[in-house]
Structures are given as C-alpha cells and as structure tokens.
XYZ file of C-alpha atoms in Angstrom:
479
model
C 123.189 100.665 124.635
C 122.090 97.053 124.674
C 124.805 96.396 127.349
C 123.589 99.369 129.427
C 120.082 97.996 129.466
C 121.344 94.458 130.210
C 123.245 95.712 133.118
C 120.853 98.300 134.583
C 117.356 96.787 134.132
C 117.632 94.293 136.949
C 118.834 97.124 139.175
C 115.928 99.322 138.166
C 113.597 96.422 138.845
C 115.160 95.877 142.202
C 114.960 99.552 142.881
C 111.265 99.412 141.929
C 110.644 96.683 144.404
C 112.358 98.715 147.224
C 110.520 101.875 146.430
C 107.285 99.916 146.120
C 107.934 98.399 149.479
C 108.427 101.910 150.947
C 105.210 103.449 149.453
C 102.829 104.796 152.099
C 99.267 103.332 151.802
C 97.254 105.863 149.998
C 94.017 105.414 151.717
C 90.962 107.626 151.015
C 90.830 110.534 153.465
C 89.114 109.485 156.752
C 85.428 110.517 156.924
C 84.840 113.005 159.532
C 81.668 114.836 160.715
C 83.384 118.169 161.247
C 81.112 120.474 163.308
C 78.067 118.279 162.538
C 76.811 115.245 164.390
C 75.243 112.606 162.078
C 74.412 110.085 164.770
C 70.597 110.856 164.554
C 69.448 111.648 160.978
C 65.928 112.748 160.114
C 64.588 113.453 156.552
C 61.603 115.665 155.965
C 60.092 116.205 152.452
C 57.820 115.035 149.704
C 58.041 112.520 147.024
C 61.693 113.250 146.293
C 62.582 112.386 149.839
C 60.447 109.162 149.959
C 62.261 107.874 146.920
C 59.258 108.119 144.499
C 60.041 107.252 140.869
C 58.298 106.053 137.694
C 55.080 107.519 138.994
C 55.106 105.292 141.991
C 56.593 104.623 145.366
C 57.946 101.036 145.526
C 60.692 99.185 147.515
C 63.561 99.723 145.144
C 62.959 103.454 144.988
C 62.827 103.547 148.802
C 66.011 101.712 149.132
C 67.685 104.175 146.704
C 66.119 107.365 148.160
C 68.620 110.221 148.595
C 68.057 110.094 152.371
C 69.129 106.392 152.480
C 72.200 107.188 150.334
C 73.058 110.011 152.666
C 72.481 107.981 155.821
C 74.840 105.307 154.302
C 77.509 107.800 153.769
C 76.922 109.457 157.133
C 77.580 106.159 158.900
C 81.257 106.522 157.770
C 81.510 109.634 159.964
C 79.690 108.472 162.997
C 76.151 108.330 161.596
C 73.731 105.997 163.271
C 71.174 103.501 161.854
C 68.514 105.020 159.537
C 65.104 103.488 159.398
C 62.608 103.910 156.450
C 58.888 102.920 156.138
C 59.865 100.179 153.662
C 57.289 98.014 151.813
C 57.380 94.291 152.667
C 58.964 92.098 150.103
C 55.662 90.436 149.154
C 54.334 93.997 148.403
C 57.534 95.368 147.015
C 55.894 97.148 144.119
C 54.062 99.532 146.646
C 51.704 101.831 144.869
C 52.582 100.325 141.419
C 54.598 102.101 138.891
C 55.370 102.630 135.150
C 57.745 100.407 133.351
C 58.868 99.948 129.792
C 57.015 96.964 128.374
C 58.636 96.836 124.870
C 59.423 99.071 121.947
C 57.371 100.085 118.937
C 59.281 101.607 116.039
C 62.172 102.429 118.233
C 60.125 104.146 120.803
C 59.433 102.647 124.188
C 55.943 101.405 125.064
C 55.111 102.139 128.735
C 52.792 100.289 130.855
C 51.755 99.794 134.554
C 53.217 97.427 137.100
C 50.253 96.269 139.077
C 51.460 93.015 140.682
C 52.610 92.631 144.314
C 51.388 96.026 145.218
C 50.506 97.317 148.794
C 47.162 98.437 147.653
C 45.181 95.676 149.484
C 42.725 97.582 151.429
C 40.184 98.290 148.741
C 39.196 101.888 148.386
C 39.178 104.544 151.005
C 36.127 106.214 152.453
C 36.124 108.696 149.525
C 35.388 105.763 147.216
C 38.284 106.368 144.942
C 41.638 106.604 146.621
C 43.361 103.260 147.402
C 45.026 103.005 150.724
C 48.406 101.285 151.122
C 49.166 98.733 153.677
C 49.842 100.543 156.947
C 53.338 100.963 158.113
C 53.316 99.612 161.688
C 56.811 100.511 162.707
C 57.481 103.155 165.357
C 61.095 104.076 164.221
C 60.510 105.917 161.039
C 63.191 108.531 160.096
C 62.318 109.038 156.418
C 59.253 111.356 156.751
C 58.949 111.940 152.834
C 55.249 112.084 151.854
C 54.641 112.081 148.100
C 52.256 114.888 146.976
C 52.507 116.995 150.037
C 52.957 120.770 149.814
C 54.131 123.190 152.419
C 50.514 124.540 152.185
C 49.414 121.204 153.550
C 51.529 120.703 156.529
C 49.331 122.079 159.147
C 46.116 120.501 157.708
C 44.542 118.248 160.289
C 43.220 115.006 158.710
C 45.444 115.368 155.669
C 46.349 111.752 156.115
C 43.074 110.477 157.280
C 41.122 107.963 155.360
C 38.043 110.268 155.025
C 35.462 111.124 152.472
C 36.862 114.556 151.850
C 40.038 113.138 150.296
C 43.320 112.152 151.831
C 47.022 111.391 151.109
C 47.393 107.556 151.129
C 51.303 107.930 151.594
C 50.775 109.865 154.769
C 47.860 107.729 155.866
C 50.096 104.674 155.737
C 52.361 106.276 158.190
C 49.840 107.079 160.874
C 47.872 104.915 163.365
C 44.331 104.244 162.176
C 42.092 107.283 162.591
C 44.983 109.687 163.394
C 44.046 113.249 162.682
C 47.424 114.745 163.122
C 48.846 117.269 160.710
C 52.239 116.598 158.916
C 53.977 119.170 161.072
C 52.483 117.526 164.239
C 53.810 114.168 163.030
C 57.235 115.693 162.461
C 57.103 117.172 165.989
C 56.424 113.701 167.394
C 59.341 112.166 165.323
C 61.609 115.103 166.439
C 60.730 114.328 170.060
C 61.376 110.670 169.683
C 64.153 110.472 167.416
C 65.983 113.641 168.703
C 67.749 114.280 165.460
C 71.239 115.760 165.451
C 71.055 116.357 161.676
C 68.096 116.763 159.268
C 67.397 117.457 155.734
C 64.331 119.363 154.604
C 63.245 119.284 151.033
C 59.615 120.469 150.981
C 58.174 123.059 148.554
C 58.346 121.457 145.156
C 54.760 120.654 145.026
C 53.797 124.136 145.933
C 54.511 124.871 142.298
C 54.717 121.424 140.647
C 51.009 120.574 141.298
C 49.975 123.527 139.462
C 52.542 123.184 136.623
C 52.130 119.434 136.084
C 48.330 119.848 135.578
C 48.601 122.706 133.157
C 47.342 125.127 135.762
C 44.242 123.174 136.235
C 44.756 121.603 139.615
C 46.365 122.703 142.911
C 47.084 126.580 142.735
C 50.392 128.003 143.359
C 50.829 128.463 147.036
C 50.638 132.146 148.150
C 54.067 133.518 149.384
C 52.689 134.529 152.795
C 51.250 131.118 153.613
C 54.332 129.386 152.388
C 56.533 131.713 154.494
C 54.598 131.073 157.689
C 54.503 127.263 157.377
C 57.975 126.732 156.038
C 59.392 128.643 158.981
C 57.098 126.689 161.375
C 58.627 123.520 160.102
C 62.269 124.789 160.350
C 61.596 125.806 163.932
C 60.373 122.327 164.688
C 63.356 120.664 163.178
C 65.867 123.043 164.845
C 64.175 122.921 168.290
C 66.918 120.860 169.776
C 69.652 122.802 167.947
C 70.069 120.183 165.223
C 72.084 121.146 162.332
C 70.854 120.474 158.875
C 70.336 121.169 155.133
C 67.461 122.724 153.262
C 66.967 122.469 149.559
C 65.480 124.938 147.173
C 62.652 124.273 144.644
C 64.100 123.329 141.118
C 62.740 124.979 137.986
C 60.129 122.265 137.458
C 59.821 123.266 133.703
C 63.314 121.853 132.920
C 62.305 118.203 133.564
C 61.244 115.823 130.746
C 57.669 116.144 131.627
C 57.904 119.665 130.052
C 60.680 119.293 127.612
C 60.215 115.963 125.733
C 57.528 117.344 123.430
C 59.219 120.299 121.679
C 56.625 122.879 121.084
C 58.464 124.703 118.379
C 59.153 121.509 116.279
C 55.664 120.323 116.772
C 54.313 123.673 115.460
C 56.742 123.514 112.450
C 55.554 120.035 111.692
C 51.806 120.935 111.917
C 52.226 124.184 109.796
C 53.994 122.289 107.060
C 51.379 119.567 106.764
C 49.291 120.006 103.604
C 45.575 120.365 104.040
C 43.940 117.185 102.482
C 41.709 117.950 99.649
C 38.831 115.854 101.233
C 38.856 118.322 104.168
C 38.440 121.435 101.904
C 34.733 121.433 101.440
C 34.222 121.299 105.162
C 36.585 124.158 105.753
C 34.933 126.169 102.983
C 31.577 125.707 104.643
C 32.896 126.586 108.060
C 34.215 129.778 106.688
C 30.993 130.726 105.206
C 32.317 130.580 101.574
C 30.319 129.553 98.571
C 30.471 125.737 97.900
C 33.322 125.021 95.549
C 35.424 127.964 96.582
C 39.199 127.621 97.077
C 40.700 128.137 100.474
C 41.974 131.734 101.094
C 45.534 132.113 100.143
C 47.905 130.805 102.690
C 45.529 128.838 104.698
C 47.350 126.263 106.712
C 47.094 124.054 109.631
C 47.994 125.373 113.206
C 48.560 123.904 116.562
C 45.931 125.146 118.910
C 45.733 124.922 122.722
C 43.109 125.700 125.285
C 44.455 127.949 128.008
C 43.136 129.249 131.291
C 42.979 132.837 129.781
C 39.531 134.376 129.997
C 40.059 136.552 127.058
C 41.575 134.084 124.585
C 40.952 130.505 126.060
C 41.740 129.014 122.716
C 44.480 130.214 120.592
C 47.329 129.142 118.323
C 50.285 127.752 120.336
C 53.583 129.454 120.389
C 57.002 128.299 121.144
C 56.759 129.674 124.622
C 54.022 127.332 125.559
C 55.073 123.876 127.169
C 53.450 120.704 125.903
C 53.342 118.192 128.656
C 54.725 114.641 127.984
C 51.258 112.935 127.772
C 50.301 115.393 124.942
C 52.500 113.316 122.504
C 50.029 110.551 122.579
C 47.284 112.989 121.866
C 48.473 115.449 119.267
C 47.200 114.668 115.671
C 45.168 111.752 116.869
C 41.631 111.416 115.341
C 38.750 113.161 117.069
C 35.119 111.894 117.379
C 33.868 115.417 117.656
C 35.868 117.459 115.251
C 36.823 117.289 111.604
C 40.377 118.128 112.728
C 42.686 115.837 114.524
C 43.405 116.696 118.320
C 45.276 119.920 118.693
C 44.709 120.976 115.110
C 42.866 123.837 113.481
C 43.157 126.340 110.628
C 45.119 129.511 110.335
C 44.891 132.161 107.739
C 47.856 134.502 107.989
C 46.879 138.140 108.146
C 43.298 137.427 108.754
C 41.264 140.084 110.435
C 40.809 139.438 114.235
C 37.117 138.361 113.914
C 38.153 135.780 111.344
C 41.035 134.591 113.505
C 38.647 134.274 116.511
C 36.259 132.300 114.445
C 38.980 129.922 113.239
C 40.068 129.438 116.927
C 36.520 128.588 117.824
C 36.389 126.128 114.945
C 39.651 124.406 115.938
C 40.159 121.271 117.925
C 42.608 122.508 120.807
C 44.603 120.505 123.100
C 42.911 120.441 126.454
C 44.189 122.829 129.139
C 45.661 120.106 131.267
C 48.067 119.014 128.568
C 49.595 122.481 128.191
C 51.458 124.841 130.441
C 50.967 127.982 128.532
C 53.354 130.861 128.389
C 51.477 133.020 130.978
C 51.304 130.000 133.406
C 54.976 129.184 132.856
C 55.929 132.649 133.796
C 53.763 132.435 136.843
C 55.508 129.246 137.858
C 58.980 130.790 137.383
C 58.071 133.758 139.415
C 56.609 131.933 142.329
C 59.541 129.465 142.301
C 61.829 132.321 142.831
C 59.824 133.941 145.460
C 59.569 130.637 147.529
C 63.262 130.029 147.001
C 63.920 133.392 148.712
C 61.850 132.269 151.684
C 63.841 128.973 151.795
C 67.149 130.690 151.692
C 66.023 133.281 154.372
C 64.990 130.559 156.657
C 68.372 128.794 156.228
C 70.163 132.089 156.915
C 68.169 132.626 160.072
C 69.118 129.153 161.434
C 72.567 128.906 160.073
C 71.751 125.796 157.986
C 73.321 124.531 154.696
C 71.527 125.182 151.460
C 71.421 122.821 148.509
C 70.414 125.087 145.734
C 68.440 122.499 143.657
C 67.181 125.161 141.356
C 70.670 126.311 140.251
C 71.889 122.697 140.080
C 69.128 121.439 137.902
C 69.151 124.467 135.590
C 72.845 123.692 134.866
C 72.115 119.940 134.416
C 69.326 120.926 132.059
C 71.695 122.990 129.945
C 74.916 120.819 130.070
C 74.117 117.502 131.578
C 76.336 116.037 134.206
C 79.250 113.660 133.687
C 79.819 111.081 136.450
C 83.092 109.093 136.175
C 83.039 109.385 132.411
C 79.406 108.725 131.951
C 77.334 111.606 130.541
C 73.740 111.951 132.087
C 71.250 114.346 130.749
C 67.629 115.402 131.234
C 66.555 113.542 128.069
C 63.617 111.313 128.513
C 64.433 107.572 128.913
C 67.986 107.836 127.544
C 69.326 110.567 129.838
C 69.781 108.250 132.951
C 68.582 111.027 135.323
C 64.767 110.995 135.261
C 62.379 108.138 135.624
C 59.361 107.374 133.324
C 57.116 109.958 134.820
C 59.348 112.658 133.563
C 59.614 114.410 136.992
C 61.246 112.151 139.595
C 64.892 111.003 139.401
C 65.977 107.575 138.719
C 68.203 105.747 141.439
C 71.271 107.230 139.557
C 69.555 110.696 139.657
C 68.981 110.342 143.433
C 72.562 109.262 143.849
C 73.808 112.328 142.019
C 71.440 114.548 144.301
C 72.942 112.960 147.358
C 76.408 113.729 146.198
C 75.484 117.363 145.667
C 74.027 117.572 149.073
C 77.203 115.980 150.491
C 79.298 118.692 148.888
C 77.119 121.453 150.458
C 77.244 119.697 153.912
C 81.050 119.193 153.762
C 81.465 122.952 152.838
C 79.127 124.169 155.497
C 80.274 122.023 158.375
C 83.834 121.190 157.666
C 82.956 117.472 157.349
C 84.502 115.055 154.996
C 81.552 112.764 154.034
C 82.583 110.682 150.887
C 80.442 110.608 147.901
C 79.072 107.589 146.015
C 79.778 106.431 142.575
C 76.513 107.297 140.830
C 77.275 104.785 137.985
C 76.657 102.095 140.520
C 72.997 103.115 140.485
C 70.627 102.391 137.449
C 69.087 104.902 135.164
C 65.852 103.871 133.412
C 65.247 100.161 133.570
C 65.007 98.432 130.234
C 63.057 95.260 129.777
C-alpha cells in the first residue's frame, strides 16, 4: 500500500494540476435586464423609500435606502446613475435620530443625536415644525417623503412652510413657496427623468399613522379615497410605458413597536403582584367599605387601559390589546394623580358590573396613545387587507411586479430570516432587522428588502439582477 501511494501520489498531483488548468472559469451569471430597462430608475414612496431609520432621516440611512441598493444592482444590468437628495456631510445627521447611549442593567439606554443636523432654519410658520436645509439639486430620483400617505398625495401645499402644518421632508425637496401636491411633483419628475423603471411603495402610512398613535392621530384612509389616488399615482408612473414594481402594505402590528412589550406577560406580572398593606385603607375607602375592613376575597391588581371605545373607555387589558414600545417606560411608574402606578388598578373577580365599572373608574389606566386596543388592531388588519387588494389590482391592471411586503414580513415575524448563516429576527435591538424606532428597518433590513424586490423583478421580467450580501450591512449600531 505504501508503495502504491509512493508511486501514484505524484501522478495524482500532476493530474490535479492538469485538471485545474482545464477548469472553466465559474463566473457569476451575467446580469441581464430581461424585458425590463433599468437605465432610468425612479423611486416613489414614504419613509421606507427615503431610507428613514432610528426615528430620523440622515445621510447613512439615505445611502443605504432600498432604492439606492436596487440602483446599485441595476447598474450591473444596464442601469444608469441614481441621484438622491442626500444631506451634506456637515449636516449628515439630517433630522437627528435615536441612538444607543449606553446600557443600564443590561438594557440599552436610548438618546437623541442632535449634532450636525440639517435643522438650521429655526421653526416654520406654524411655530413648531423645524424645516430642513433645502435640497437644491434638480436631479432627484428618490422621491421618498417620510410621513406621506396616499391620502395626502393630491393635497396642494402639503409641503409648504405654512401655518396650517406641513411636511418638512417634502418641503426640503421643493423650491421656496412651491404649492405643488406630491403627485404633481412626481409628474414633473416623470417628465424630466423619463423613467424606464420605477418602484412605488406608498400606502404604509395610511394605516401606520393610526396604529402607531394608538388610534388617536391620523384616521385609517377610506378605501374609496385610497383607490382613486393610488390609481392616479400608478397612471402617472406608467404614462410613458415604464415597467415597475409596487409593494403592498405590511401588517404593521408585527413590528417591534407593537411586539416588544408583551401584553400577556405584563398582565400576568401585574396580576401576581401583591397589594401592599399600606394601600389597603385607601382601597377600602374607595370601595365604600367601613374603615378597617379587609379587601374582598380575590382582590388583585389589574392592568388597565384607556381605549377609544365610547361605551367602555377604561377597561382591564386583555392579551389581544397591543402595548406600544414607549409604554414600557410608563407602566408601573409612580403617578402624581393616583394612588396606583401608571397602568394599574384593582380587580375583584366576579364582581357585579357596577362594581367593576367603579373599579375601572378608580384605576390609573395607560393613556390611549400607548395602546392599540383589540378593536383598533382588528380595524388596522381589515383596512390593510382592503388597501392591499387595491394595490394588487392596480398592478394587475398595468402588468407590474408586486412585492408582497405583507406576506414577507408576516413570515419574518414568525420565523425570522437567515442570511448567509446569520439569523435575523424582528426582536427589538438584537434582531438586526429593525432600527431603534421599532418600525423602520436597519441598513441590513433595507438590504434584505432590496433582495426580496430583486427576486420579484427577476421573476416578472426575466431579468437576472444579482442580490447583495445583507451581512455587509449593519443592524442596530452599538456604542
């Protein structure tokens, strides 16, 4: 055997060299546009399109927006230059943003970045909104405007610096005093850029504004209004027969803003907390019992919320109610106006309805804007499904690709997503996907979104746009 190896190894080594010399080069498949032309790309949308993250729009986020990543990959298949309204280097922090400033007992402390921002123009004519440094370029191709809803796109003066309120992110894109609506701005961009390909990810804020405020701010956009305006936008974008991709509205309640504070666990913890003896006399008096009485059998603490319901505006929380991320810094903190900590009240199991109502009135509920109650959550889910039907119908009408962001993020919320061996989840801070505002992606999250869009584009148009390595993009930035 030893002799065999002695005699054959050199030959095998030589054979290996010869075979190696004959190996064809295994290059990656050549990128090809298929039936799509990526030479002029235009992106329409809201904060997700602009590259918003960590509750702010800043240069790093803009540079890692999904349109910027898509454009970079499109260029490998004939795509042209892609211009964004980037903040200048000396104002790189744009609107300012949230950042981790340290850790306390293992939990991150989060503060605001306020240096080197682009908010140098004082306050607007409304006396409260801080305008950003105007973008003076005339070549913008990323038309993402944080905060905009489909309901807003035909509103003249939406971006004007006026006393009636305005959107500073749109205002910075317009010449001073410009009263154009967003759809008119897009029309101008379409006429100038003459896009051959576009992406349109509008619609999220038509439900998110309501959901993220616990149902206290912008109402859910009516389906009829959304249908008319969404189709109007798609008609503008396809006026020159451009091909493109539209994206559906994700189920916003699967993001960390709504999932980080687990309602069921909080309820269990509150229910299990003993009532301090010092509080008993106060409770006895509140219940109208003789001084010195013991509490009724089974009396316990309960988690109470204030809802938008006209019939029971204060009630005990259930596991179907969603506690918003900011609630975690409020629940069980001392109150200056109630004997109970914030969010806490008393429950007497089996008490008659009048007694239960009295206990609810005596409780110290979480404010409405920190809770998306079960009824509101149902309304959000229903309206999301209705608006996504409109989006898909518009895509069908124009033969466009559809990135079903709703289906994708629902899957990610259940299972996470592995990228080149790295697991990414929707967990706050540690999951890699969502930034510190609990709603917008990190640069890695945007890279993953771009890859999912590329999959859909390749399938629809027979193209072979290569994907990016998401692991080359950061998750949450640690200090």
